[in-house]
Amino acid sequence: MTTYLLREGHSVRVDALPIAIRVQPVGGGPFGHRVEVAGQHGPVRTVRRPDQVIVPVIDQPVQVSLLPEGEAFGPQSVVTVALGPDSPAGGDADRAVLDQVDLSGLHRRDIVIMEPDAGRIKISTVGVVNDEALPPTAEMARDAARGVLGLPRLPAERRVRLAVGLDTSASMRRLPPDRLVRPCLELFAGLSVVIAGDQTGHGTLVGWQSVPVPTGPAAEFASSMITGLADRPLDIGCRSGLFEQSTAGPGADRTARFLITDAVPPGLAGRTLTGVVVIGEAQPPGPLGGGATGVPVLSDDQPLDRDQVGRIVASLLAAAGPLIGAGNLIGTP
């Protein structure tokens, strides 16, 4: 028997036997879910047992999806999905496994398509299978974005380049960066996994000059920006127009541009910025009007909570709505 570990875009072929679908939560905790089995050309007969769903015959393309018992999957809803023979004769037959499938924040997640193929059954993954590990705030932002959009990741034709400018003026250096700007940067790291074509952010330090920060994985985005900030002298003012100019060129029409600052720059109307994020100790989380989103600066030992992250992410997605094909978003979860 061979066990195939399925990844995004992968397919395997197994023997044409009744297929059992088993869903196991990672960590073994309680997990409420429903397995949906839908045929492309008509109903599919299934046998449901407490620990599995069996598809006796696959004679058409069949999509397998996971749905929550409530409105959406809760935080840290991570599962392993195994698909293999449900027959004593299939003890040595091949199996397919999808591990670490993160469902958090989703209203449904399509998992695989099973279809007959030259006397065997072809099992193909659908969409994202595995997610990279993210810092906690970034993970919450990713989950919130998926909840708003109803997708683990935008389709390729709706993805954008995510450009994030960070104001480096003196007022933005008044507190340690881990407290003042890291939470906000991690929000964009999580958002990038869902809406960006390359699943990361492209950072620029914006003061009297505009300085790009080397691009890396989403999990390292905040740290890369903070490292770059530490190497910059104090600036007087933030020339946000330089940030807009630095993101012009090929692909500019598919670029979402956000500036992180502590005050909305004048003359925002008519500019090419997608949105402005205003951070401050008294800022309410979420939409502020005029294309701005508030992010509160909390005490050293108090991270943003899931509700605050949800409001902020919904506002950012609403600002980017026309770019990502989600123009009906209203900015609140």
Short mmCIF file of C-alpha atoms in Angstrom, two decimals:
data_model
loop_
_atom_site.label_atom_id
_atom_site.label_comp_id
_atom_site.label_asym_id
_atom_site.label_seq_id
_atom_site.Cartn_x
_atom_site.Cartn_y
_atom_site.Cartn_z
CA MET A 1 0.00 0.00 0.00
CA THR A 2 1.25 3.48 -0.90
CA THR A 3 0.04 6.61 0.87
CA TYR A 4 0.22 9.72 -1.31
CA LEU A 5 0.53 13.11 0.39
CA LEU A 6 -1.45 15.52 -1.78
CA ARG A 7 -0.30 19.09 -2.31
CA GLU A 8 -1.82 22.03 -4.17
CA GLY A 9 -2.30 21.22 -7.84
CA HIS A 10 -1.50 17.52 -7.39
CA SER A 11 -3.44 14.43 -8.52
CA VAL A 12 -3.10 10.72 -7.79
CA ARG A 13 -4.81 7.62 -9.18
CA VAL A 14 -6.10 4.85 -6.94
CA ASP A 15 -7.95 1.58 -7.52
CA ALA A 16 -11.61 1.78 -8.51
CA LEU A 17 -13.02 0.66 -5.15
CA PRO A 18 -15.53 2.25 -2.76
CA ILE A 19 -13.79 5.32 -1.31
CA ALA A 20 -14.00 6.22 2.38
CA ILE A 21 -13.49 9.86 3.36
CA ARG A 22 -12.16 10.34 6.89
CA VAL A 23 -11.67 13.76 8.50
CA GLN A 24 -9.51 13.96 11.62
CA PRO A 25 -8.89 17.20 13.55
CA VAL A 26 -5.24 17.94 14.18
CA GLY A 27 -4.74 17.82 17.92
CA GLY A 28 -7.71 15.54 18.44
CA GLY A 29 -10.06 18.18 19.89
CA PRO A 30 -13.80 18.50 19.15
CA PHE A 31 -14.54 19.52 15.59
CA GLY A 32 -17.98 20.09 14.14
CA HIS A 33 -18.22 19.64 10.39
CA ARG A 34 -20.21 18.18 7.51
CA VAL A 35 -18.82 16.36 4.50
CA GLU A 36 -20.57 17.32 1.27
CA VAL A 37 -20.28 15.01 -1.74
CA ALA A 38 -21.67 16.50 -4.96
CA GLY A 39 -21.72 14.95 -8.43
CA GLN A 40 -21.17 17.03 -11.54
CA HIS A 41 -23.95 15.27 -13.46
CA GLY A 42 -26.34 14.22 -10.71
CA PRO A 43 -26.74 12.94 -7.14
CA VAL A 44 -24.07 10.69 -5.61
CA ARG A 45 -24.96 7.78 -3.34
CA THR A 46 -23.15 7.89 -0.01
CA VAL A 47 -23.05 5.83 3.16
CA ARG A 48 -22.54 7.93 6.27
CA ARG A 49 -20.97 6.55 9.42
CA PRO A 50 -19.88 8.37 12.59
CA ASP A 51 -16.22 8.44 11.55
CA GLN A 52 -16.39 8.52 7.75
CA VAL A 53 -18.39 9.03 4.58
CA ILE A 54 -18.25 6.27 1.96
CA VAL A 55 -18.79 6.76 -1.76
CA PRO A 56 -19.54 3.25 -3.11
CA VAL A 57 -19.31 4.10 -6.82
CA ILE A 58 -17.60 6.95 -8.63
CA ASP A 59 -18.91 7.07 -12.20
CA GLN A 60 -18.82 10.86 -12.68
CA PRO A 61 -16.71 13.78 -11.39
CA VAL A 62 -17.46 14.15 -7.67
CA GLN A 63 -16.44 17.13 -5.53
CA VAL A 64 -15.80 16.66 -1.81
CA SER A 65 -16.22 19.73 0.42
CA LEU A 66 -16.14 20.42 4.16
CA LEU A 67 -18.74 22.67 5.77
CA PRO A 68 -19.01 23.90 9.38
CA GLU A 69 -21.92 22.98 11.60
CA GLY A 70 -22.45 26.69 12.24
CA GLU A 71 -21.88 29.76 10.10
CA ALA A 72 -18.09 29.44 9.83
CA PHE A 73 -15.24 27.28 11.05
CA GLY A 74 -13.69 28.53 14.26
CA PRO A 75 -10.08 29.53 14.91
CA GLN A 76 -7.39 26.87 14.50
CA SER A 77 -9.72 24.47 12.68
CA VAL A 78 -7.01 22.31 11.11
CA VAL A 79 -7.72 18.80 9.83
CA THR A 80 -6.23 15.84 8.03
CA VAL A 81 -8.36 14.30 5.28
CA ALA A 82 -7.73 10.69 4.21
CA LEU A 83 -9.29 9.07 1.15
CA GLY A 84 -8.89 5.35 0.67
CA PRO A 85 -10.64 2.05 0.00
CA ASP A 86 -13.52 0.93 2.16
CA SER A 87 -13.28 -2.74 1.30
CA PRO A 88 -11.51 -5.76 2.81
CA ALA A 89 -10.16 -6.40 -0.67
CA GLY A 90 -8.60 -2.95 -0.66
CA GLY A 91 -6.28 -3.49 2.26
CA ASP A 92 -3.23 -3.13 0.01
CA ALA A 93 -4.71 -0.40 -2.19
CA ASP A 94 -3.21 3.07 -2.44
CA ARG A 95 -4.54 5.98 -0.39
CA ALA A 96 -4.44 9.77 -0.58
CA VAL A 97 -3.94 12.10 2.39
CA LEU A 98 -4.23 15.87 2.72
CA ASP A 99 -2.59 16.99 5.95
CA GLN A 100 -2.77 20.32 7.80
CA VAL A 101 -5.80 21.62 5.90
CA ASP A 102 -6.69 24.92 7.60
CA LEU A 103 -10.42 25.70 7.54
CA SER A 104 -10.36 28.63 9.98
CA GLY A 105 -12.79 31.42 9.13
CA LEU A 106 -14.27 29.68 6.09
CA HIS A 107 -17.94 29.00 5.38
CA ARG A 108 -16.96 25.99 3.25
CA ARG A 109 -13.84 24.51 1.74
CA ASP A 110 -13.70 22.42 -1.40
CA ILE A 111 -11.12 19.66 -0.87
CA VAL A 112 -10.82 17.29 -3.82
CA ILE A 113 -12.45 16.14 -7.03
CA MET A 114 -12.69 12.38 -7.61
CA GLU A 115 -13.42 11.10 -11.12
CA PRO A 116 -13.17 7.89 -13.14
CA ASP A 117 -9.99 7.67 -15.20
CA ALA A 118 -9.04 4.68 -17.40
CA GLY A 119 -10.39 2.08 -15.00
CA ARG A 120 -9.09 3.83 -11.89
CA ILE A 121 -10.12 6.83 -9.79
CA LYS A 122 -8.28 10.11 -10.14
CA ILE A 123 -8.19 12.29 -7.00
CA SER A 124 -7.20 15.94 -7.56
CA THR A 125 -6.81 18.73 -5.03
CA VAL A 126 -8.95 21.87 -5.26
CA GLY A 127 -7.33 25.20 -4.39
CA VAL A 128 -5.04 25.73 -1.40
CA VAL A 129 -4.08 22.63 0.57
CA ASN A 130 -1.35 23.71 2.97
CA ASP A 131 -0.64 27.08 4.59
CA GLU A 132 2.68 28.39 5.83
CA ALA A 133 2.94 29.07 9.55
CA LEU A 134 2.27 32.73 10.38
CA PRO A 135 2.63 34.90 13.49
CA PRO A 136 -0.57 34.97 15.57
CA THR A 137 -1.85 38.37 14.38
CA ALA A 138 -1.11 37.48 10.75
CA GLU A 139 -2.93 34.18 11.19
CA MET A 140 -5.99 35.97 12.56
CA ALA A 141 -5.90 38.40 9.64
CA ARG A 142 -5.69 35.55 7.13
CA ASP A 143 -8.65 33.80 8.77
CA ALA A 144 -10.66 37.04 8.85
CA ALA A 145 -9.99 37.71 5.16
CA ARG A 146 -11.10 34.20 4.27
CA GLY A 147 -14.25 34.67 6.29
CA VAL A 148 -15.13 37.93 4.52
CA LEU A 149 -14.36 36.64 1.03
CA GLY A 150 -15.60 33.08 1.59
CA LEU A 151 -12.48 31.70 -0.10
CA PRO A 152 -9.16 30.31 1.13
CA ARG A 153 -7.48 32.35 -1.61
CA LEU A 154 -8.69 34.60 -4.40
CA PRO A 155 -8.79 33.09 -7.90
CA ALA A 156 -5.70 33.97 -9.94
CA GLU A 157 -7.50 36.54 -12.08
CA ARG A 158 -8.58 38.52 -8.99
CA ARG A 159 -5.26 38.56 -7.14
CA VAL A 160 -3.20 41.71 -6.80
CA ARG A 161 0.28 42.88 -5.93
CA LEU A 162 0.11 44.13 -2.33
CA ALA A 163 2.31 47.20 -1.76
CA VAL A 164 2.65 48.48 1.81
CA GLY A 165 4.32 51.81 2.60
CA LEU A 166 5.46 52.56 6.15
CA ASP A 167 5.79 56.18 7.30
CA THR A 168 9.26 56.62 8.86
CA SER A 169 8.81 60.16 10.19
CA ALA A 170 9.77 61.01 13.77
CA SER A 171 6.22 60.69 15.09
CA MET A 172 6.14 57.09 13.87
CA ARG A 173 9.28 56.30 15.87
CA ARG A 174 7.98 57.48 19.25
CA LEU A 175 7.39 53.93 20.53
CA PRO A 176 9.28 50.66 20.02
CA PRO A 177 8.36 49.26 16.58
CA ASP A 178 7.29 45.92 18.03
CA ARG A 179 4.48 47.78 19.78
CA LEU A 180 3.75 50.57 17.32
CA VAL A 181 3.93 48.99 13.87
CA ARG A 182 4.49 45.22 14.07
CA PRO A 183 0.79 44.34 14.66
CA CYS A 184 -0.22 46.43 11.65
CA LEU A 185 2.46 44.89 9.44
CA GLU A 186 1.37 41.41 10.48
CA LEU A 187 -2.19 42.26 9.44
CA PHE A 188 -0.92 42.84 5.92
CA ALA A 189 1.15 39.66 6.04
CA GLY A 190 -1.99 37.63 6.72
CA LEU A 191 -3.99 39.54 4.12
CA SER A 192 -1.34 38.89 1.47
CA VAL A 193 -1.74 35.12 1.75
CA VAL A 194 -5.34 35.47 0.57
CA ILE A 195 -5.31 38.30 -1.98
CA ALA A 196 -1.75 38.66 -3.32
CA GLY A 197 -0.55 36.81 -6.39
CA ASP A 198 2.79 35.96 -4.77
CA GLN A 199 1.27 35.56 -1.27
CA THR A 200 3.42 38.22 0.37
CA GLY A 201 3.65 41.98 0.78
CA HIS A 202 6.04 44.37 -0.94
CA GLY A 203 7.24 46.90 1.61
CA THR A 204 8.56 50.44 1.20
CA LEU A 205 9.91 52.77 3.89
CA VAL A 206 8.52 56.24 3.22
CA GLY A 207 10.08 59.37 4.66
CA TRP A 208 11.92 62.14 2.87
CA GLN A 209 12.97 59.36 0.51
CA SER A 210 11.29 56.11 -0.55
CA VAL A 211 13.31 52.95 0.17
CA PRO A 212 12.12 49.47 -0.88
CA VAL A 213 12.52 46.57 1.54
CA PRO A 214 13.62 43.17 0.16
CA THR A 215 10.65 40.85 -0.34
CA GLY A 216 10.45 37.56 1.53
CA PRO A 217 7.81 35.11 2.78
CA ALA A 218 4.68 36.52 4.41
CA ALA A 219 5.76 35.14 7.80
CA GLU A 220 8.87 37.37 7.67
CA PHE A 221 7.24 40.50 6.28
CA ALA A 222 6.87 42.41 9.56
CA SER A 223 10.38 41.56 10.76
CA SER A 224 11.91 42.59 7.42
CA MET A 225 10.17 45.96 7.56
CA ILE A 226 11.22 46.56 11.18
CA THR A 227 14.83 45.62 10.41
CA GLY A 228 14.82 48.08 7.53
CA LEU A 229 13.28 50.75 9.76
CA ALA A 230 16.06 50.34 12.33
CA ASP A 231 18.63 51.18 9.66
CA ARG A 232 16.89 54.40 8.64
CA PRO A 233 17.64 57.83 10.14
CA LEU A 234 14.80 59.87 11.59
CA ASP A 235 12.85 61.59 8.84
CA ILE A 236 11.01 64.88 8.92
CA GLY A 237 7.71 64.26 7.22
CA CYS A 238 6.39 61.51 4.99
CA ARG A 239 6.37 62.14 1.24
CA SER A 240 3.61 59.71 0.42
CA GLY A 241 3.71 60.71 -3.24
CA LEU A 242 7.11 59.01 -3.51
CA PHE A 243 5.51 55.74 -2.41
CA GLU A 244 2.89 56.06 -5.10
CA GLN A 245 5.56 56.80 -7.71
CA SER A 246 7.65 53.81 -6.60
CA THR A 247 4.75 51.44 -7.26
CA ALA A 248 4.00 52.82 -10.73
CA GLY A 249 5.01 50.93 -13.84
CA PRO A 250 4.12 47.46 -15.16
CA GLY A 251 1.28 45.90 -13.19
CA ALA A 252 0.36 49.19 -11.52
CA ASP A 253 -3.30 48.73 -12.38
CA ARG A 254 -3.30 45.47 -10.38
CA THR A 255 -1.50 46.88 -7.34
CA ALA A 256 -3.22 47.53 -4.01
CA ARG A 257 -1.32 50.36 -2.27
CA PHE A 258 -1.69 50.96 1.45
CA LEU A 259 0.20 53.54 3.51
CA ILE A 260 0.70 53.02 7.27
CA THR A 261 0.97 56.34 9.10
CA ASP A 262 -0.32 58.18 12.16
CA ALA A 263 -2.23 60.89 10.27
CA VAL A 264 -4.12 60.86 6.98
CA PRO A 265 -2.04 62.75 4.39
CA PRO A 266 -3.73 65.83 2.88
CA GLY A 267 -5.28 65.61 -0.55
CA LEU A 268 -5.97 61.88 -0.38
CA ALA A 269 -8.90 62.17 -2.77
CA GLY A 270 -7.87 61.44 -6.33
CA ARG A 271 -4.59 59.81 -5.31
CA THR A 272 -3.58 56.30 -6.37
CA LEU A 273 -3.49 54.96 -2.81
CA THR A 274 -5.96 52.15 -2.23
CA GLY A 275 -6.20 53.05 1.43
CA VAL A 276 -4.45 54.59 4.43
CA VAL A 277 -3.99 52.84 7.76
CA VAL A 278 -3.91 55.26 10.69
CA ILE A 279 -2.35 53.91 13.88
CA GLY A 280 -2.65 55.52 17.29
CA GLU A 281 -3.37 54.88 20.93
CA ALA A 282 -6.94 56.20 20.63
CA GLN A 283 -7.79 54.84 17.19
CA PRO A 284 -10.91 52.68 16.93
CA PRO A 285 -10.35 49.51 14.90
CA GLY A 286 -11.93 49.52 11.47
CA PRO A 287 -13.18 52.07 8.93
CA LEU A 288 -12.63 55.76 9.67
CA GLY A 289 -14.15 57.10 6.45
CA GLY A 290 -12.49 58.61 3.43
CA GLY A 291 -10.54 55.46 2.60
CA ALA A 292 -8.84 55.30 6.00
CA THR A 293 -8.72 52.37 8.43
CA GLY A 294 -7.90 52.69 12.12
CA VAL A 295 -5.55 50.36 14.00
CA PRO A 296 -5.22 50.90 17.77
CA VAL A 297 -1.83 50.85 19.49
CA LEU A 298 -2.25 48.73 22.61
CA SER A 299 -0.12 48.19 25.70
CA ASP A 300 2.99 46.03 25.52
CA ASP A 301 1.31 42.86 26.73
CA GLN A 302 -2.06 43.30 24.98
CA PRO A 303 -2.31 42.00 21.40
CA LEU A 304 -5.12 42.81 19.01
CA ASP A 305 -8.03 40.44 19.57
CA ARG A 306 -9.90 38.52 16.90
CA ASP A 307 -12.82 40.95 16.78
CA GLN A 308 -10.53 43.95 16.30
CA VAL A 309 -8.59 42.13 13.59
CA GLY A 310 -11.84 41.21 11.86
CA ARG A 311 -13.01 44.84 11.74
CA ILE A 312 -9.67 46.07 10.44
CA VAL A 313 -9.36 43.39 7.76
CA ALA A 314 -12.93 43.94 6.58
CA SER A 315 -12.17 47.64 6.16
CA LEU A 316 -8.97 46.94 4.20
CA LEU A 317 -10.80 44.51 1.93
CA ALA A 318 -13.56 47.05 1.36
CA ALA A 319 -10.95 49.58 0.26
CA ALA A 320 -9.46 47.02 -2.13
CA GLY A 321 -12.88 45.78 -3.23
CA PRO A 322 -12.88 47.24 -6.77
CA LEU A 323 -9.42 45.76 -7.42
CA ILE A 324 -10.17 42.27 -6.14
CA GLY A 325 -13.64 41.93 -7.62
CA ALA A 326 -15.42 42.39 -4.30
CA GLY A 327 -16.90 45.84 -4.71
CA ASN A 328 -19.91 45.06 -2.50
CA LEU A 329 -17.86 44.82 0.70
CA ILE A 330 -18.94 47.40 3.25
CA GLY A 331 -15.95 47.47 5.60
CA THR A 332 -17.43 45.72 8.61
CA PRO A 333 -17.39 42.00 9.45
#
